[in-house]
Amino acid sequence: MTDVILQVEDLETGYGEVQILWGVSLKAYKSKLTTIIGSNGSGKTTLLRAITGVLPIWKGRVIFEGKDITKLPAYKRAEMGLIMVPEGRMVFPEMTVYENLEMGAYTKRARKKMKETMEFVFSLFPRLKERINQKAGTMSGGEQQMLAIGRGLMALPELLILDEPSLGLAPKLVLEVFEIIERLRSEGVTMLLVEQNVHLSLAITDYAYVMAEGRIVMEGTGKELAESDEVRKAYLGI
Ligand SMILES: Nc1ncnc2c1ncn2[C@@H]1O[C@H](COP(=O)(O)OP(=O)(O)OP(=O)(O)O)[C@@H](O)[C@H]1O
Ligand SMILES: [Mg+2]
């Protein structure tokens, strides 16, 4: 594969006294889609929080673009282009689509290019352009998810982290979200995706990791994992 953009080495962390992650290691590559799958409570969101700096790391290292960021505060990681779209589509409901996107361009780097980036976001999501002055809280779940991803893109991510973007969406909208992810991938956006929709995510990902009980238990290309008996039994119900 090409250049490593993110490297997690032997990471351990948790909440209070409770350890959740046990020696987690993974890599994400520039311009590739890397996916983490795993059942509820396996530690996926916790891992993303540790990577983005929201949760302190107890042990191990996180290397981003060749730099050790293990102890760097979250805002500095964002300034470097490590951007997360959190679980649950947290758009600002009282703000318009435009204002939400504007909020996304919060880093110094992103501010300068706000207009151009917004054009790119509108080219991906024409529906957002049509609703530019609508309050985000009045949009459908699928539209809010597009807005959440659009807002992530406004920050000019070097690595865009998506935590379960298809969660809670109707099947048709789930497909739409996956089409968007594929489109971003073809545009060269580097992504780290967490998904419960194992079937669809393994079909489009370059590489994937399987998490269980705070550990990485398997890894491989999307194709390798989709064909693995263990994954098929545990996650695809085959
Ligand atoms: N703020 C918190 N305080 C204490 N424990 C937490 C906190 N957040 C998560 N946990 C616990 O950490 C474990 C891993 O949770 P996490 O949210 O990382 O799982 P997940 O893989 O993202 O699950 P899901 O697929 O349901 O989103 C769970 O046992 C959970 O209860
Ligand atoms: Mg989660």
Coordinates of N, CA and C and ligand atoms in Angstrom, one line a residue:
M1 N 0.8 -1.2 0.0 CA 0.0 0.0 0.0 C 0.9 1.3 0.0
T2 N 0.3 2.4 0.1 CA 1.0 3.7 0.0 C 1.4 4.1 1.4
D3 N 1.5 5.4 1.6 CA 2.0 6.0 2.9 C 1.0 5.8 4.0
V4 N 1.6 5.5 5.2 CA 0.9 5.4 6.4 C 0.6 6.8 6.9
I5 N -0.7 7.1 7.2 CA -1.0 8.5 7.7 C -1.2 8.4 9.2
L6 N -1.8 7.3 9.7 CA -2.1 7.1 11.1 C -1.6 5.8 11.6
Q7 N -0.9 5.8 12.7 CA -0.4 4.5 13.2 C -0.7 4.5 14.7
V8 N -1.5 3.5 15.2 CA -1.8 3.3 16.6 C -1.0 2.1 17.0
E9 N -0.2 2.3 18.1 CA 0.7 1.3 18.6 C 0.3 0.9 20.1
D10 N -0.1 -0.3 20.2 CA -0.3 -0.9 21.6 C -1.0 0.0 22.5
L11 N -2.1 0.5 22.0 CA -2.9 1.5 22.8 C -3.7 0.9 23.9
E12 N -3.6 1.5 25.1 CA -4.5 1.1 26.2 C -5.1 2.3 26.8
T13 N -6.4 2.3 27.1 CA -7.1 3.3 27.8 C -8.5 2.9 28.3
G14 N -9.2 3.7 29.0 CA -10.5 3.4 29.6 C -11.1 4.6 30.2
Y15 N -12.1 4.3 31.1 CA -12.8 5.4 31.8 C -12.6 5.2 33.3
G16 N -12.1 6.2 34.0 CA -11.9 6.0 35.4 C -10.9 4.9 35.7
E17 N -11.4 3.9 36.4 CA -10.5 2.7 36.7 C -10.7 1.6 35.7
V18 N -11.7 1.8 34.9 CA -12.1 0.6 34.0 C -11.3 0.7 32.7
Q19 N -10.5 -0.4 32.5 CA -9.8 -0.4 31.2 C -10.7 -1.0 30.1
I20 N -10.7 -0.3 29.0 CA -11.6 -0.7 27.8 C -10.7 -1.2 26.7
L21 N -9.6 -0.6 26.3 CA -8.8 -1.0 25.2 C -7.5 -1.7 25.7
W22 N -7.2 -2.8 25.1 CA -6.1 -3.6 25.5 C -5.1 -3.8 24.3
G23 N -4.0 -3.0 24.3 CA -3.0 -3.2 23.3 C -3.5 -3.2 21.8
V24 N -4.2 -2.1 21.5 CA -4.8 -2.0 20.1 C -3.7 -1.3 19.2
S25 N -3.5 -2.0 18.1 CA -2.6 -1.5 17.1 C -3.3 -1.5 15.7
L26 N -3.1 -0.4 15.0 CA -3.6 -0.4 13.6 C -3.0 0.7 12.8
K27 N -3.2 0.6 11.5 CA -2.6 1.6 10.6 C -3.7 2.0 9.6
A28 N -3.6 3.3 9.2 CA -4.5 3.8 8.1 C -3.5 4.4 7.1
Y29 N -3.9 4.2 5.8 CA -3.0 4.7 4.7 C -3.7 5.9 4.0
K30 N -2.8 6.7 3.5 CA -3.2 7.9 2.7 C -4.1 7.5 1.5
S31 N -5.2 8.3 1.3 CA -6.1 8.1 0.2 C -6.8 6.7 0.2
K32 N -6.7 6.0 1.3 CA -7.4 4.7 1.5 C -8.6 4.8 2.5
L33 N -9.5 3.9 2.4 CA -10.5 3.7 3.3 C -10.2 2.6 4.3
T34 N -10.1 2.9 5.5 CA -9.8 1.8 6.6 C -11.0 1.7 7.4
T35 N -11.5 0.5 7.7 CA -12.7 0.3 8.5 C -12.5 -0.5 9.7
I36 N -13.2 -0.1 10.8 CA -13.2 -0.9 12.0 C -14.6 -1.4 12.2
I37 N -14.7 -2.8 12.3 CA -16.0 -3.3 12.6 C -16.0 -4.0 14.0
G38 N -17.1 -4.3 14.5 CA -17.1 -4.9 15.9 C -18.5 -4.7 16.5
S39 N -18.9 -5.6 17.4 CA -20.2 -5.5 17.9 C -20.3 -4.3 18.9
N40 N -21.5 -4.0 19.4 CA -21.8 -3.0 20.4 C -20.9 -3.1 21.6
G41 N -20.3 -2.0 22.0 CA -19.6 -2.0 23.3 C -18.2 -2.6 23.1
S42 N -17.7 -2.9 21.9 CA -16.4 -3.5 21.7 C -15.3 -2.5 21.9
G43 N -15.6 -1.2 21.9 CA -14.6 -0.2 22.2 C -14.2 0.6 21.0
K44 N -15.0 0.6 19.9 CA -14.7 1.3 18.7 C -14.7 2.8 18.9
T45 N -15.8 3.4 19.5 CA -15.9 4.8 19.8 C -14.8 5.2 20.7
T46 N -14.5 4.4 21.7 CA -13.4 4.7 22.7 C -12.1 4.8 22.0
L47 N -11.8 4.0 21.0 CA -10.6 4.0 20.3 C -10.5 5.3 19.5
L48 N -11.6 5.7 18.8 CA -11.7 7.0 18.1 C -11.4 8.2 19.0
R49 N -12.0 8.1 20.2 CA -11.8 9.2 21.2 C -10.3 9.3 21.5
A50 N -9.7 8.2 21.7 CA -8.3 8.2 22.1 C -7.4 8.8 20.9
I51 N -7.8 8.4 19.7 CA -7.1 8.9 18.5 C -7.2 10.4 18.3
T52 N -8.4 10.9 18.6 CA -8.7 12.3 18.3 C -8.3 13.2 19.6
G53 N -8.0 12.5 20.7 CA -7.5 13.3 21.8 C -8.5 13.7 22.8
V54 N -9.7 13.2 22.7 CA -10.8 13.5 23.6 C -10.6 12.7 24.9
L55 N -10.0 11.6 24.8 CA -9.8 10.7 25.9 C -8.3 10.4 26.1
P56 N -7.8 10.7 27.3 CA -6.3 10.5 27.5 C -5.9 9.0 27.3
I57 N -4.7 8.9 26.8 CA -4.2 7.5 26.5 C -3.3 7.1 27.7
W58 N -3.6 5.9 28.2 CA -2.8 5.3 29.3 C -1.5 4.8 28.9
K59 N -1.5 4.1 27.8 CA -0.2 3.4 27.4 C -0.3 3.3 25.8
G60 N 0.9 3.3 25.2 CA 1.0 3.1 23.8 C 1.1 4.5 23.1
R61 N 1.1 4.5 21.8 CA 1.4 5.7 21.0 C 0.4 5.9 19.9
V62 N 0.2 7.2 19.5 CA -0.5 7.5 18.3 C 0.4 8.4 17.4
I63 N 0.7 7.9 16.2 CA 1.5 8.6 15.3 C 0.6 9.1 14.1
F64 N 0.7 10.4 13.9 CA -0.1 11.0 12.8 C 0.8 11.8 11.9
E65 N 0.8 11.4 10.6 CA 1.7 12.0 9.6 C 3.1 12.1 10.1
G66 N 3.6 11.0 10.7 CA 4.9 10.9 11.2 C 5.3 11.5 12.5
K67 N 4.2 12.1 13.1 CA 4.5 12.9 14.3 C 3.8 12.2 15.5
D68 N 4.5 12.0 16.6 CA 3.9 11.4 17.8 C 2.9 12.4 18.4
I69 N 1.6 12.1 18.4 CA 0.6 13.0 18.9 C -0.1 12.5 20.2
T70 N 0.5 11.5 20.8 CA -0.1 10.8 21.9 C -0.5 11.8 23.0
K71 N 0.3 12.8 23.2 CA 0.0 13.8 24.3 C -0.5 15.1 23.8
L72 N -0.8 15.2 22.5 CA -1.2 16.5 22.0 C -2.7 16.7 22.3
P73 N -3.1 17.9 22.7 CA -4.5 18.2 22.9 C -5.3 18.1 21.6
A74 N -6.6 17.8 21.8 CA -7.5 17.5 20.7 C -7.5 18.7 19.7
Y75 N -7.5 19.9 20.1 CA -7.6 21.0 19.1 C -6.4 21.1 18.2
K76 N -5.2 20.7 18.8 CA -4.0 20.7 18.0 C -4.1 19.5 16.9
R77 N -4.7 18.4 17.3 CA -4.8 17.3 16.4 C -5.7 17.7 15.3
A78 N -6.8 18.5 15.6 CA -7.7 19.0 14.6 C -7.0 19.9 13.6
E79 N -6.2 20.8 14.2 CA -5.4 21.7 13.4 C -4.5 21.0 12.4
M80 N -4.1 19.8 12.8 CA -3.2 19.0 11.9 C -4.1 18.3 10.8
G81 N -5.4 18.3 11.0 CA -6.2 17.7 10.0 C -6.8 16.3 10.4
L82 N -6.8 16.1 11.7 CA -7.4 14.9 12.2 C -8.8 15.2 12.7
I83 N -9.8 14.9 11.9 CA -11.2 15.4 12.0 C -12.2 14.2 12.2
M84 N -13.0 14.3 13.2 CA -14.0 13.3 13.5 C -15.4 13.7 13.3
V85 N -16.2 12.9 12.6 CA -17.7 13.1 12.6 C -18.3 12.2 13.6
P86 N -18.7 12.7 14.7 CA -19.1 11.8 15.8 C -20.4 11.0 15.5
E87 N -20.5 10.0 16.4 CA -21.7 9.1 16.4 C -23.0 10.0 16.6
G88 N -24.1 9.7 15.9 CA -25.3 10.4 16.3 C -25.6 11.8 15.6
R89 N -24.8 12.0 14.5 CA -25.1 13.2 13.7 C -25.4 14.5 14.6
M90 N -24.3 14.9 15.2 CA -24.6 16.1 16.1 C -24.4 17.4 15.4
V91 N -25.5 17.7 14.6 CA -25.5 19.0 13.9 C -26.1 20.0 14.9
F92 N -25.9 21.3 14.7 CA -26.5 22.3 15.6 C -27.9 22.5 15.1
P93 N -29.0 22.1 15.8 CA -30.3 22.0 15.3 C -30.9 23.4 15.0
E94 N -30.5 24.4 15.8 CA -31.1 25.8 15.6 C -30.4 26.6 14.6
M95 N -29.3 26.0 14.1 CA -28.5 26.8 13.0 C -28.9 26.3 11.7
T96 N -28.7 27.1 10.7 CA -29.0 26.7 9.3 C -27.9 25.8 8.8
V97 N -28.2 25.2 7.6 CA -27.2 24.4 6.9 C -25.9 25.2 6.7
Y98 N -26.1 26.4 6.2 CA -24.9 27.3 5.9 C -24.1 27.5 7.2
E99 N -24.8 27.8 8.3 CA -24.1 28.1 9.6 C -23.4 26.9 10.1
N100 N -24.1 25.7 9.9 CA -23.4 24.5 10.4 C -22.1 24.2 9.6
L101 N -22.2 24.4 8.3 CA -21.0 24.2 7.5 C -19.9 25.2 7.8
E102 N -20.3 26.4 8.1 CA -19.4 27.5 8.5 C -18.6 27.1 9.8
M103 N -19.4 26.5 10.7 CA -18.8 26.1 12.0 C -17.8 25.0 11.7
G104 N -18.0 24.2 10.7 CA -17.0 23.1 10.4 C -15.6 23.7 10.0
A105 N -15.6 24.8 9.4 CA -14.3 25.4 9.0 C -13.7 26.1 10.1
Y106 N -13.5 25.5 11.3 CA -13.1 26.2 12.5 C -11.6 26.2 12.6
T107 N -10.9 25.4 11.9 CA -9.4 25.5 12.0 C -8.9 26.7 11.2
K108 N -7.7 27.2 11.5 CA -7.1 28.3 10.8 C -7.0 28.0 9.3
R109 N -6.4 26.9 9.1 CA -6.2 26.4 7.7 C -7.5 26.4 6.9
A110 N -8.6 25.9 7.6 CA -9.9 25.7 6.9 C -10.6 27.0 6.6
R111 N -10.5 27.9 7.5 CA -11.1 29.3 7.3 C -10.8 29.9 6.0
K112 N -9.5 29.9 5.7 CA -9.0 30.5 4.5 C -9.6 30.0 3.2
K113 N -10.0 28.7 3.3 CA -10.5 28.1 2.0 C -12.0 27.8 2.1
M114 N -12.7 28.5 3.0 CA -14.0 28.1 3.3 C -14.9 28.1 2.1
K115 N -14.9 29.1 1.3 CA -15.8 29.3 0.1 C -15.6 28.1 -0.9
E116 N -14.3 27.8 -1.2 CA -14.0 26.7 -2.1 C -14.5 25.4 -1.6
T117 N -14.2 25.2 -0.3 CA -14.6 23.9 0.3 C -16.1 23.7 0.3
M118 N -16.8 24.8 0.6 CA -18.2 24.7 0.6 C -18.8 24.4 -0.8
E119 N -18.2 24.9 -1.8 CA -18.5 24.5 -3.2 C -18.4 23.0 -3.4
F120 N -17.2 22.5 -2.9 CA -17.0 21.0 -3.0 C -18.0 20.2 -2.3
V121 N -18.4 20.7 -1.1 CA -19.4 20.0 -0.3 C -20.8 20.0 -1.0
F122 N -21.1 21.2 -1.6 CA -22.4 21.3 -2.3 C -22.3 20.4 -3.6
S123 N -21.2 20.2 -4.2 CA -21.1 19.4 -5.4 C -21.4 17.9 -5.0
L124 N -20.9 17.6 -3.8 CA -21.2 16.2 -3.3 C -22.6 16.0 -2.9
F125 N -23.2 17.1 -2.2 CA -24.5 17.0 -1.6 C -25.4 18.2 -2.2
P126 N -25.9 18.1 -3.4 CA -26.7 19.1 -3.9 C -27.9 19.4 -3.0
R127 N -28.4 18.4 -2.3 CA -29.5 18.6 -1.5 C -29.2 19.6 -0.3
L128 N -28.0 19.7 0.1 CA -27.7 20.7 1.1 C -27.7 22.1 0.6
K129 N -27.3 22.2 -0.7 CA -27.3 23.5 -1.3 C -28.8 24.0 -1.4
E130 N -29.7 23.1 -1.8 CA -31.1 23.5 -1.9 C -31.7 23.9 -0.6
R131 N -31.1 23.4 0.5 CA -31.6 23.7 1.9 C -30.7 24.6 2.7
I132 N -29.9 25.4 2.0 CA -28.9 26.2 2.6 C -29.3 27.1 3.8
N133 N -30.6 27.6 3.7 CA -31.1 28.4 4.8 C -32.1 27.7 5.8
Q134 N -32.2 26.4 5.6 CA -33.1 25.6 6.5 C -32.4 25.3 7.8
K135 N -33.2 25.3 8.9 CA -32.6 24.9 10.2 C -32.3 23.5 10.2
A136 N -31.1 23.1 10.6 CA -30.6 21.7 10.6 C -31.6 20.8 11.3
G137 N -32.1 21.2 12.4 CA -33.0 20.4 13.2 C -34.3 19.9 12.5
T138 N -34.6 20.7 11.5 CA -35.9 20.3 10.7 C -35.6 19.4 9.5
M139 N -34.4 19.0 9.3 CA -34.1 18.2 8.2 C -34.2 16.7 8.6
S140 N -34.4 15.8 7.5 CA -34.5 14.4 7.8 C -33.2 13.8 8.3
G141 N -33.3 12.6 8.9 CA -32.1 12.0 9.4 C -31.0 11.9 8.4
G142 N -31.4 11.5 7.2 CA -30.4 11.3 6.1 C -29.7 12.6 5.8
E143 N -30.5 13.7 5.7 CA -30.0 15.0 5.3 C -29.1 15.5 6.5
Q144 N -29.4 15.2 7.7 CA -28.6 15.6 8.8 C -27.3 14.9 8.8
Q145 N -27.3 13.6 8.4 CA -26.0 12.9 8.3 C -25.2 13.5 7.2
M146 N -25.8 13.8 6.0 CA -25.0 14.5 5.0 C -24.4 15.8 5.5
L147 N -25.2 16.5 6.3 CA -24.7 17.8 6.8 C -23.5 17.5 7.8
A148 N -23.6 16.5 8.6 CA -22.6 16.2 9.6 C -21.3 15.8 8.8
I149 N -21.4 15.0 7.7 CA -20.2 14.7 6.9 C -19.7 15.9 6.2
G150 N -20.6 16.7 5.7 CA -20.2 18.0 5.0 C -19.5 18.9 6.0
R151 N -19.9 19.0 7.2 CA -19.3 19.8 8.2 C -17.9 19.3 8.5
G152 N -17.7 18.0 8.5 CA -16.4 17.4 8.7 C -15.5 17.7 7.6
L153 N -16.0 17.7 6.4 CA -15.2 18.0 5.2 C -14.7 19.5 5.2
M154 N -15.6 20.4 5.8 CA -15.3 21.8 5.9 C -14.0 22.1 6.6
A155 N -13.6 21.2 7.5 CA -12.4 21.3 8.3 C -11.1 20.9 7.5
L156 N -11.3 20.6 6.3 CA -10.2 20.1 5.4 C -9.4 19.0 6.1
P157 N -10.1 17.9 6.3 CA -9.4 16.8 7.0 C -8.3 16.2 6.1
E158 N -7.2 15.8 6.8 CA -6.2 15.0 6.2 C -6.6 13.5 6.4
L159 N -7.3 13.3 7.6 CA -7.9 12.0 7.8 C -9.3 12.3 8.4
L160 N -10.3 11.8 7.7 CA -11.7 12.0 8.1 C -12.2 10.7 8.9
I161 N -12.6 10.9 10.1 CA -13.0 9.8 10.9 C -14.5 9.8 11.0
L162 N -15.1 8.7 10.6 CA -16.6 8.6 10.6 C -17.0 7.5 11.6
D163 N -17.8 7.9 12.6 CA -18.3 6.9 13.6 C -19.7 6.6 13.3
E164 N -19.9 5.4 12.8 CA -21.2 4.8 12.4 C -22.2 5.8 11.7
P165 N -21.7 6.3 10.6 CA -22.6 7.2 9.8 C -23.9 6.7 9.4
S166 N -24.1 5.4 9.3 CA -25.4 4.9 8.8 C -26.3 4.5 9.9
L167 N -25.9 4.7 11.2 CA -26.7 4.2 12.3 C -28.0 4.9 12.3
G168 N -29.1 4.1 12.5 CA -30.4 4.7 12.7 C -31.1 5.2 11.4
L169 N -30.5 4.9 10.3 CA -31.1 5.4 9.0 C -31.9 4.3 8.3
A170 N -32.9 4.7 7.6 CA -33.7 3.7 6.8 C -32.8 3.1 5.7
P171 N -33.1 1.9 5.3 CA -32.2 1.1 4.4 C -31.8 1.9 3.1
K172 N -32.7 2.7 2.6 CA -32.4 3.4 1.4 C -31.4 4.5 1.7
L173 N -31.5 5.1 2.9 CA -30.5 6.2 3.3 C -29.2 5.6 3.6
V174 N -29.2 4.4 4.2 CA -28.0 3.7 4.5 C -27.2 3.5 3.2
L175 N -27.8 3.1 2.1 CA -27.2 2.9 0.8 C -26.6 4.3 0.4
E176 N -27.4 5.3 0.6 CA -27.0 6.6 0.2 C -25.7 7.1 0.9
V177 N -25.6 6.8 2.2 CA -24.4 7.1 3.0 C -23.2 6.4 2.4
F178 N -23.4 5.1 2.1 CA -22.3 4.3 1.6 C -21.9 4.8 0.2
E179 N -22.8 5.3 -0.6 CA -22.5 5.8 -1.9 C -21.6 7.1 -1.7
I180 N -22.0 7.9 -0.7 CA -21.2 9.1 -0.4 C -19.8 8.7 0.0
I181 N -19.7 7.7 0.9 CA -18.3 7.3 1.4 C -17.5 6.8 0.2
E182 N -18.1 6.0 -0.7 CA -17.4 5.6 -1.9 C -17.0 6.8 -2.8
R183 N -17.9 7.7 -2.9 CA -17.6 8.9 -3.7 C -16.4 9.7 -3.1
L184 N -16.4 9.8 -1.8 CA -15.3 10.5 -1.1 C -14.0 9.8 -1.3
R185 N -14.1 8.5 -1.3 CA -12.9 7.6 -1.5 C -12.3 7.9 -2.9
S186 N -13.2 7.9 -3.8 CA -12.7 8.1 -5.2 C -12.2 9.5 -5.4
E187 N -12.6 10.5 -4.5 CA -12.1 11.8 -4.6 C -10.7 11.9 -3.8
G188 N -10.3 10.8 -3.3 CA -9.0 10.7 -2.6 C -9.0 11.2 -1.1
V189 N -10.2 11.2 -0.5 CA -10.3 11.6 0.9 C -9.9 10.4 1.7
T190 N -8.9 10.6 2.6 CA -8.5 9.5 3.5 C -9.5 9.3 4.6
M191 N -10.0 8.1 4.8 CA -11.0 7.9 5.9 C -10.7 6.7 6.8
L192 N -11.1 6.9 8.0 CA -11.2 5.8 9.0 C -12.7 5.7 9.4
L193 N -13.2 4.6 9.1 CA -14.7 4.4 9.2 C -15.0 3.3 10.3
V194 N -15.9 3.7 11.2 CA -16.4 2.7 12.1 C -17.8 2.3 11.7
E195 N -18.1 1.1 11.5 CA -19.5 0.7 11.0 C -19.9 -0.6 11.6
Q196 N -21.3 -0.7 11.8 CA -21.9 -1.9 12.2 C -22.4 -2.6 11.0
N197 N -22.6 -1.9 9.9 CA -23.1 -2.5 8.7 C -21.9 -3.2 8.0
V198 N -21.7 -4.4 8.5 CA -20.4 -5.2 8.1 C -20.4 -5.5 6.6
H199 N -21.6 -5.9 6.1 CA -21.7 -6.3 4.7 C -21.3 -5.2 3.8
L200 N -22.0 -4.1 3.9 CA -21.7 -2.9 3.0 C -20.3 -2.4 3.2
S201 N -19.8 -2.3 4.5 CA -18.5 -1.6 4.7 C -17.4 -2.5 4.2
L202 N -17.5 -3.8 4.3 CA -16.4 -4.7 3.8 C -16.4 -4.7 2.3
A203 N -17.6 -4.4 1.7 CA -17.6 -4.4 0.2 C -16.9 -3.1 -0.4
I204 N -16.8 -2.1 0.4 CA -16.2 -0.9 -0.2 C -14.8 -0.5 0.4
T205 N -14.4 -1.2 1.5 CA -13.2 -0.8 2.2 C -11.9 -1.3 1.6
D206 N -10.8 -0.6 1.8 CA -9.6 -1.1 1.3 C -9.0 -2.1 2.3
Y207 N -9.1 -1.8 3.6 CA -8.6 -2.6 4.7 C -9.5 -2.5 5.9
A208 N -9.6 -3.6 6.7 CA -10.5 -3.5 7.8 C -9.9 -4.3 9.0
Y209 N -10.3 -3.8 10.2 CA -10.0 -4.5 11.5 C -11.2 -4.9 12.2
V210 N -11.2 -6.0 12.9 CA -12.3 -6.4 13.6 C -12.0 -6.3 15.1
M211 N -12.8 -5.6 15.9 CA -12.6 -5.4 17.3 C -13.6 -6.3 18.1
A212 N -13.1 -6.8 19.2 CA -14.0 -7.5 20.1 C -13.4 -7.3 21.5
E213 N -14.2 -6.9 22.5 CA -13.8 -6.7 23.8 C -12.5 -6.0 24.0
G214 N -12.5 -4.8 23.3 CA -11.3 -3.9 23.4 C -10.0 -4.4 22.8
R215 N -10.1 -5.4 21.9 CA -8.9 -5.8 21.2 C -9.2 -6.0 19.7
I216 N -8.1 -5.8 18.9 CA -8.2 -6.2 17.5 C -8.0 -7.7 17.4
V217 N -9.1 -8.4 16.9 CA -9.0 -9.8 16.8 C -8.8 -10.4 15.4
M218 N -8.9 -9.5 14.4 CA -8.7 -9.9 13.0 C -8.5 -8.7 12.2
E219 N -7.7 -8.9 11.1 CA -7.6 -7.8 10.1 C -7.3 -8.4 8.7
G220 N -7.6 -7.6 7.7 CA -7.4 -8.0 6.3 C -8.0 -7.1 5.4
T221 N -7.9 -7.3 4.1 CA -8.6 -6.5 3.1 C -10.1 -6.8 3.3
G222 N -10.9 -5.9 2.7 CA -12.4 -6.1 2.8 C -12.8 -7.4 2.2
K223 N -12.1 -7.8 1.1 CA -12.5 -9.1 0.5 C -12.1 -10.3 1.4
E224 N -10.9 -10.2 1.9 CA -10.4 -11.3 2.8 C -11.4 -11.5 4.0
L225 N -11.8 -10.4 4.6 CA -12.6 -10.5 5.8 C -14.0 -11.0 5.4
A226 N -14.5 -10.5 4.3 CA -15.9 -10.8 3.8 C -15.9 -12.3 3.5
E227 N -14.8 -12.9 3.2 CA -14.8 -14.3 2.8 C -14.4 -15.2 4.0
S228 N -14.0 -14.6 5.1 CA -13.5 -15.4 6.3 C -14.7 -16.0 7.0
D229 N -14.6 -17.3 7.4 CA -15.7 -18.0 8.0 C -16.1 -17.4 9.3
E230 N -15.0 -17.0 10.1 CA -15.3 -16.3 11.4 C -16.1 -15.1 11.3
V231 N -15.8 -14.2 10.3 CA -16.5 -13.0 10.2 C -17.9 -13.3 9.7
R232 N -18.0 -14.2 8.7 CA -19.3 -14.6 8.2 C -20.3 -15.1 9.3
K233 N -19.7 -15.9 10.1 CA -20.5 -16.4 11.2 C -20.9 -15.4 12.2
A234 N -19.9 -14.6 12.7 CA -20.1 -13.6 13.8 C -20.9 -12.4 13.3
Y235 N -20.7 -11.9 12.1 CA -21.2 -10.6 11.7 C -22.2 -10.6 10.5
L236 N -22.1 -11.7 9.7 CA -22.9 -11.6 8.5 C -24.1 -12.6 8.6
G237 N -24.1 -13.4 9.7 CA -25.2 -14.3 9.9 C -25.3 -15.4 8.9
I238 N -24.1 -15.8 8.4 CA -24.1 -16.8 7.3 C -23.6 -18.1 7.9
Ligands
LIG1 N1 -18.0 7.8 29.1 C1 -18.0 6.5 29.5 N2 -17.8 6.2 30.8 C2 -17.7 4.9 31.2 N3 -17.7 3.9 30.4 C3 -17.9 4.1 29.1 C4 -18.0 5.5 28.6 N4 -18.2 5.4 27.2 C5 -18.2 4.1 26.9 N5 -18.0 3.3 28.0 C6 -17.9 1.8 28.0 O1 -16.8 1.4 27.2 C7 -17.1 0.2 26.5 C8 -16.9 0.5 25.0 O2 -17.8 1.5 24.6 P1 -17.7 2.1 23.1 O3 -18.7 3.2 23.1 O4 -16.3 2.4 22.8 O5 -18.2 0.9 22.2 P2 -18.5 0.9 20.7 O6 -17.8 -0.3 20.1 O7 -18.4 2.2 20.1 O8 -20.1 0.5 20.7 P3 -21.3 0.9 19.7 O9 -21.2 0.1 18.5 O10 -22.5 0.6 20.6 O11 -21.2 2.4 19.5 C9 -18.5 -0.1 26.8 O12 -18.5 -1.1 27.8 C10 -19.1 1.2 27.4 O13 -20.1 1.0 28.4
MG2 MG -19.7 3.6 19.2

